[in-house]
Amino acid sequence: MHELKYQPVVKKVFYKPYGVINLSYDLGKKAINEALKLGASYADVRIGEIFDENLTVRRGVPEEVSLLYSRGMGIRVIVRGAWGFAGSIDLKSEGIAETAQKAVSVALASSKLKKKNIKLAAIAKSRKDEYSTPMKKDPFEVPLEDKVDVLLSAERTLAEQSPLIKSSSTFFRAFRENKLFMSNEGTEITQQITFCGGGLLCVAVRNSEVQRRSYPCSFRGNYSTAGYEFFESLALVEHAKETGLEAVRLLDAVKCPSGKTDLIITGEQLELQIHESCGHPTELDRALGMEADYAGTSFLTPDKLGKLVYGSENVNMVADATAPGGLGTFGYDDEGIPAKQVFLVKEGLFMGYQTSRETAGDLGLGKSSGGMRADSPLAIPLVRMTNINLLPGDWKREEIIEDTRHGFLMDTNRSWSIDDKRLNFQFGAEIGWEIKNGSKERMVKNPTYTGMTPQFWSSCDAISKDDWKMWGTPNCGKGVPAQVMYVGHGCGTARFGKTRIGVLQ
Amino acid sequence: MSVEELRGISQKALKSALKENVDQAQVAAFLFDSARTRFANSQIHQNVVSKKGGVAIKVAIGKRIGFMRADVLEAEQIENAVGQAIKIARVNPEDKYFKSFPEPERWQSLQDAFDDDTANCSPDYRAERVKEAIEVSHSESPLVKAVAGSILSSSYSLAVTNSLGMSAWTKMSLASMNVTVISEKTGSEGFGYAEQSSRHIKDIDPVKLAAQASEKSVKSINPAKISLGEYEVVLSPIAASSFFVFLSLIGFSAAPYQRGESFVKYHLNEQVFDEKLSVKDDAGDPRTVFKLAVDGEGVTKKRVPLIDKGVVSEESICHDTSTASREDRQSTGHALPHGLIRMTRPIPFPINVIVHHGTASVDEMIEETGHGIFVTRFHYTNPVVPTKAVLTGLTRDGTFLIKNGELTKPIKNMRYTDTMLSALKRISMMGKELEAIRLGTVTVPAMKLEKLRFTGATEY
């Protein structure tokens, strides 16, 4: 197992894009004092603003050039041992008082239907700190024209590969959240989280046969908590030709056969496998039944902690909010807990949960894993993935292929589904290849595979180290009302034995 | 804040934009007040209220378009947002398809769209309904272990103005409740689920929901494993709704259609579904819950025949102004209302789907089934091959084997992977009762399909 050595968190001066609000400690104090005055035994407040720039070029036209800006505050309180939360766009003094009052009245209603008082896991000490995503080039300072030019150029290259390419799109996104967290325990944290990235997508059509190919991965590309330099490193224009050609070649590929076989999965697909089959089931709120009405529960119930064989001895997974560039990398979570790395699976054994202060307290874990995040200051924080990483093994990607007598390799997610306890899954990839005697042979289209989570990870016999990287998933849904969070997954390529493929036959 | 105040905000922002010599401008101002009391393990565990609002500004300088949405309602911030939209337009390359923002048209406010009781519902009222649901669930059986769910009360207002003279506004209230019941006996769990949506919070019936969910939950303890393959299926309205949501996403939205990834594109004017299947999107139908008179661009929401007696056509496609201009068509009024529906990407999308009902009851469907499966609900449905309408998903919250016309035993949850072009091609029976599902965006009856292909099973 290769432990990853990360750089310590970097603190920097905040960037000052358009319209930055004053992350005012005074406003925060007012909100907390108001809540305490109304009877709260605990109160925290988040004040923040989000900038979200989305650019899409399709068929030579800027289909989407938009900037979304949102701001507001959220006050979370415990009154008579029960939670209440209120969020509002109103940052005026009287608005803050009203929002605090709403949070308290909601908590009072909650308190009439509680089994026990909320007990938060203790914090080591109250902190006053600031954190900013390290970057070289602020993506919001790069002229819009420059970004659009890259997208236009890449899209042109994609489209010109073949008349069979009926739709070609290129994407850029830059996201920034400036936020303040304060609690009545004395914690005061300001943070600036920035991520950016982009990608390519083309759709090739012949008669009614339709194939798609993305670069560097699906969901509009790859994203990183970094500056514009990350988008530049994707080199969209340079990769457009091969992406377009592969989409066209897929039209002539054979269907993925059905059967049980060795399956090699590249990072572009494996990241979502990790997300669905390790990320979600290790969320402690799910395991404790708190998401039973919507996303479901988890097969990783607390009685299995430290006992269940989740995977083979090769499998080590961590929740790591300190991983450089990860989409779930930050200084502090939305309860003011410092970013940390915790083991979820160690040498195949289920060892840990992603937690909040409340859920950690419920299970007697002593402290939170620092996994509470909200997608807006107006939304309540939930236990969310940070970066769920599969630690590197001893192999090189090419060695895994060379070591495979017969099997299939699948690359880039196309479809996904998993049951509400996170056991039975089915994934589809954009592209696959048959492996024969250690080399990639014929291309296969519409590849799919399915399995049960512990059996699948127990069949993992090789994990690469040379192509290990961070993948960003900016669209993780959870909660009621629904929230969409940006999370990360570090992984390379891995091999799984006797896996069922070709569900579509 | 009233819808009249939102109109004032949108008109003021429009004036600001026009002062800057843009050719066209459009401003939508919105406000969404919502409260959600959520419960799990038979107690309230999340209880939230939020006040969200803002403006969506679009300007055109020639064919250069600038868009900014700012979730703020303060004058100074809105001015900034207008300025930013104009800045974007000035540097954005031309959109050769752009013709115009929508022309004003006659529109009518929808009857009975707004209920003050829903909009002003108190946290205590919601907590009382939750208490009823929990108490009734536990009283149904000592095997009931935990009750979960949520109750929503909300109101939404939208005002849209543009430089062509458009001035449209709409508002609605929305209430919803769902109940999940978990039962247990000798280590085996059973699950049940029920939901209800209405514009009127007083219509929400937690007792009925709890009784339905509890009954299913207790009956589904000790599920058996059955072999994979094709089965007749009786789908509850909740289960059936999943198919129509995803057919809308991959088929009836202009976005996948124009990318060449919609199954509709390859089956125009063909009898792809059973002729008993007619589906429309119609905000004006009194049976739809999600009652907004105009869309996010102020365009009147048109009635769209998504499936007409099993046939799909170009008329099945839902457009906003942008997608319509790419095909020289008119918007059908399907730009999403700002700030209300959470989608990863805003695409034109039907939110008033109504499936034409039949004449059968669910009991009659079961009686007519020789060897089949009753499905309460599907989980994590997703498209596998959109152009062939292949979907996958798992059953959840009460799945039962039907033999010789009777529900015989609970079965472990199963995964289907099948093309809807086959599954919905042979619909044996359509339910006579319509239910509003998924916050009332889909109104659908139960239905019996001749076959659905199950490709996997899970352990519970």
Short mmCIF file of N, CA and C in Angstrom, two decimals, chain A residues 335-388:
data_model
loop_
_atom_site.label_atom_id
_atom_site.label_comp_id
_atom_site.label_asym_id
_atom_site.label_seq_id
_atom_site.Cartn_x
_atom_site.Cartn_y
_atom_site.Cartn_z
N GLU A 335 -18.99 22.58 9.74
CA GLU A 335 -19.17 22.66 11.20
C GLU A 335 -17.90 23.20 11.85
N GLY A 336 -16.98 23.67 11.00
CA GLY A 336 -15.73 24.23 11.53
C GLY A 336 -14.70 23.18 11.93
N ILE A 337 -14.86 21.93 11.45
CA ILE A 337 -13.90 20.87 11.77
C ILE A 337 -12.77 20.90 10.75
N PRO A 338 -11.51 20.87 11.20
CA PRO A 338 -10.40 20.95 10.24
C PRO A 338 -10.38 19.75 9.29
N ALA A 339 -9.94 20.02 8.05
CA ALA A 339 -9.82 18.95 7.04
C ALA A 339 -8.91 17.85 7.56
N LYS A 340 -9.31 16.61 7.28
CA LYS A 340 -8.48 15.50 7.74
C LYS A 340 -8.63 14.30 6.81
N GLN A 341 -7.77 13.33 7.04
CA GLN A 341 -7.87 12.07 6.31
C GLN A 341 -8.29 10.98 7.29
N VAL A 342 -9.33 10.23 6.93
CA VAL A 342 -9.74 9.10 7.77
C VAL A 342 -9.86 7.85 6.90
N PHE A 343 -9.47 6.71 7.44
CA PHE A 343 -9.60 5.45 6.70
C PHE A 343 -11.04 4.96 6.76
N LEU A 344 -11.54 4.58 5.62
CA LEU A 344 -12.86 3.95 5.53
C LEU A 344 -12.69 2.44 5.40
N VAL A 345 -11.73 2.06 4.57
CA VAL A 345 -11.40 0.65 4.36
C VAL A 345 -9.89 0.51 4.44
N LYS A 346 -9.45 -0.38 5.30
CA LYS A 346 -8.00 -0.56 5.45
C LYS A 346 -7.67 -2.03 5.21
N GLU A 347 -6.85 -2.26 4.23
CA GLU A 347 -6.48 -3.64 3.83
C GLU A 347 -7.72 -4.52 3.75
N GLY A 348 -8.75 -3.97 3.17
CA GLY A 348 -9.97 -4.72 2.88
C GLY A 348 -11.01 -4.69 3.97
N LEU A 349 -10.65 -4.24 5.16
CA LEU A 349 -11.59 -4.26 6.28
C LEU A 349 -12.31 -2.91 6.40
N PHE A 350 -13.62 -2.98 6.62
CA PHE A 350 -14.42 -1.75 6.82
C PHE A 350 -14.04 -1.14 8.16
N MET A 351 -13.43 0.05 8.13
CA MET A 351 -12.81 0.61 9.33
C MET A 351 -13.38 1.95 9.79
N GLY A 352 -14.13 2.64 8.93
CA GLY A 352 -14.53 3.97 9.39
C GLY A 352 -15.67 4.56 8.58
N TYR A 353 -16.25 5.60 9.16
CA TYR A 353 -17.36 6.33 8.54
C TYR A 353 -16.95 7.77 8.25
N GLN A 354 -17.71 8.37 7.34
CA GLN A 354 -17.69 9.83 7.20
C GLN A 354 -18.79 10.35 8.13
N THR A 355 -18.45 11.32 8.94
CA THR A 355 -19.39 11.70 10.00
C THR A 355 -19.54 13.21 10.15
N SER A 356 -20.55 13.55 10.92
CA SER A 356 -20.74 14.91 11.42
C SER A 356 -20.49 14.88 12.92
N ARG A 357 -20.60 16.00 13.56
CA ARG A 357 -20.47 16.01 15.03
C ARG A 357 -21.64 15.26 15.66
N GLU A 358 -22.83 15.42 15.08
CA GLU A 358 -23.99 14.76 15.66
C GLU A 358 -23.89 13.24 15.50
N THR A 359 -23.62 12.79 14.26
CA THR A 359 -23.61 11.34 14.03
C THR A 359 -22.42 10.68 14.75
N ALA A 360 -21.29 11.38 14.79
CA ALA A 360 -20.15 10.83 15.54
C ALA A 360 -20.51 10.70 17.02
N GLY A 361 -21.24 11.70 17.52
CA GLY A 361 -21.69 11.64 18.91
C GLY A 361 -22.64 10.48 19.14
N ASP A 362 -23.55 10.26 18.18
CA ASP A 362 -24.52 9.17 18.29
C ASP A 362 -23.83 7.81 18.41
N LEU A 363 -22.73 7.67 17.67
CA LEU A 363 -22.06 6.37 17.63
C LEU A 363 -20.93 6.28 18.66
N GLY A 364 -20.74 7.34 19.42
CA GLY A 364 -19.69 7.36 20.42
C GLY A 364 -18.30 7.35 19.84
N LEU A 365 -18.15 7.98 18.67
CA LEU A 365 -16.84 7.98 18.01
C LEU A 365 -15.90 9.04 18.57
N GLY A 366 -16.40 9.93 19.36
CA GLY A 366 -15.52 10.91 20.00
C GLY A 366 -15.34 12.17 19.20
N LYS A 367 -15.08 12.02 17.89
CA LYS A 367 -14.91 13.23 17.09
C LYS A 367 -15.42 13.02 15.67
N SER A 368 -15.74 14.14 15.05
CA SER A 368 -16.26 14.12 13.68
C SER A 368 -15.12 13.86 12.69
N SER A 369 -15.47 13.24 11.56
CA SER A 369 -14.47 13.06 10.48
C SER A 369 -14.34 14.34 9.67
N GLY A 370 -15.17 15.32 9.94
CA GLY A 370 -15.09 16.59 9.19
C GLY A 370 -15.73 16.48 7.83
N GLY A 371 -16.90 15.86 7.78
CA GLY A 371 -17.55 15.64 6.48
C GLY A 371 -18.82 16.42 6.27
N MET A 372 -19.07 17.45 7.05
CA MET A 372 -20.32 18.20 6.89
C MET A 372 -20.14 19.31 5.86
N ARG A 373 -21.02 19.28 4.84
CA ARG A 373 -20.94 20.30 3.78
C ARG A 373 -22.35 20.65 3.31
N ALA A 374 -22.52 21.89 2.95
CA ALA A 374 -23.79 22.35 2.37
C ALA A 374 -23.48 22.95 1.00
N ASP A 375 -24.43 22.84 0.07
CA ASP A 375 -24.14 23.36 -1.27
C ASP A 375 -24.44 24.85 -1.40
N SER A 376 -24.89 25.45 -0.30
CA SER A 376 -25.20 26.88 -0.32
C SER A 376 -25.33 27.33 1.12
N PRO A 377 -25.10 28.60 1.40
CA PRO A 377 -25.31 29.06 2.78
C PRO A 377 -26.77 28.92 3.20
N LEU A 378 -27.67 28.83 2.22
CA LEU A 378 -29.09 28.72 2.54
C LEU A 378 -29.51 27.28 2.85
N ALA A 379 -28.58 26.35 2.70
CA ALA A 379 -28.93 24.93 2.88
C ALA A 379 -28.25 24.38 4.12
N ILE A 380 -28.88 23.38 4.71
CA ILE A 380 -28.33 22.78 5.92
C ILE A 380 -27.16 21.86 5.56
N PRO A 381 -26.09 21.87 6.33
CA PRO A 381 -24.99 20.94 6.03
C PRO A 381 -25.43 19.49 6.27
N LEU A 382 -24.93 18.62 5.41
CA LEU A 382 -25.18 17.18 5.52
C LEU A 382 -23.84 16.46 5.53
N VAL A 383 -23.84 15.20 5.94
CA VAL A 383 -22.60 14.42 5.81
C VAL A 383 -22.37 14.19 4.32
N ARG A 384 -21.32 14.75 3.79
CA ARG A 384 -21.03 14.64 2.36
C ARG A 384 -19.62 14.12 2.16
N MET A 385 -19.42 13.50 1.01
CA MET A 385 -18.07 13.07 0.69
C MET A 385 -17.15 14.27 0.58
N THR A 386 -15.91 14.04 0.96
CA THR A 386 -14.87 15.02 0.66
C THR A 386 -14.16 14.50 -0.59
N ASN A 387 -12.99 13.88 -0.41
CA ASN A 387 -12.36 13.12 -1.50
C ASN A 387 -12.29 11.67 -1.03
N ILE A 388 -12.99 10.80 -1.69
CA ILE A 388 -12.96 9.38 -1.33
C ILE A 388 -11.97 8.72 -2.29
#
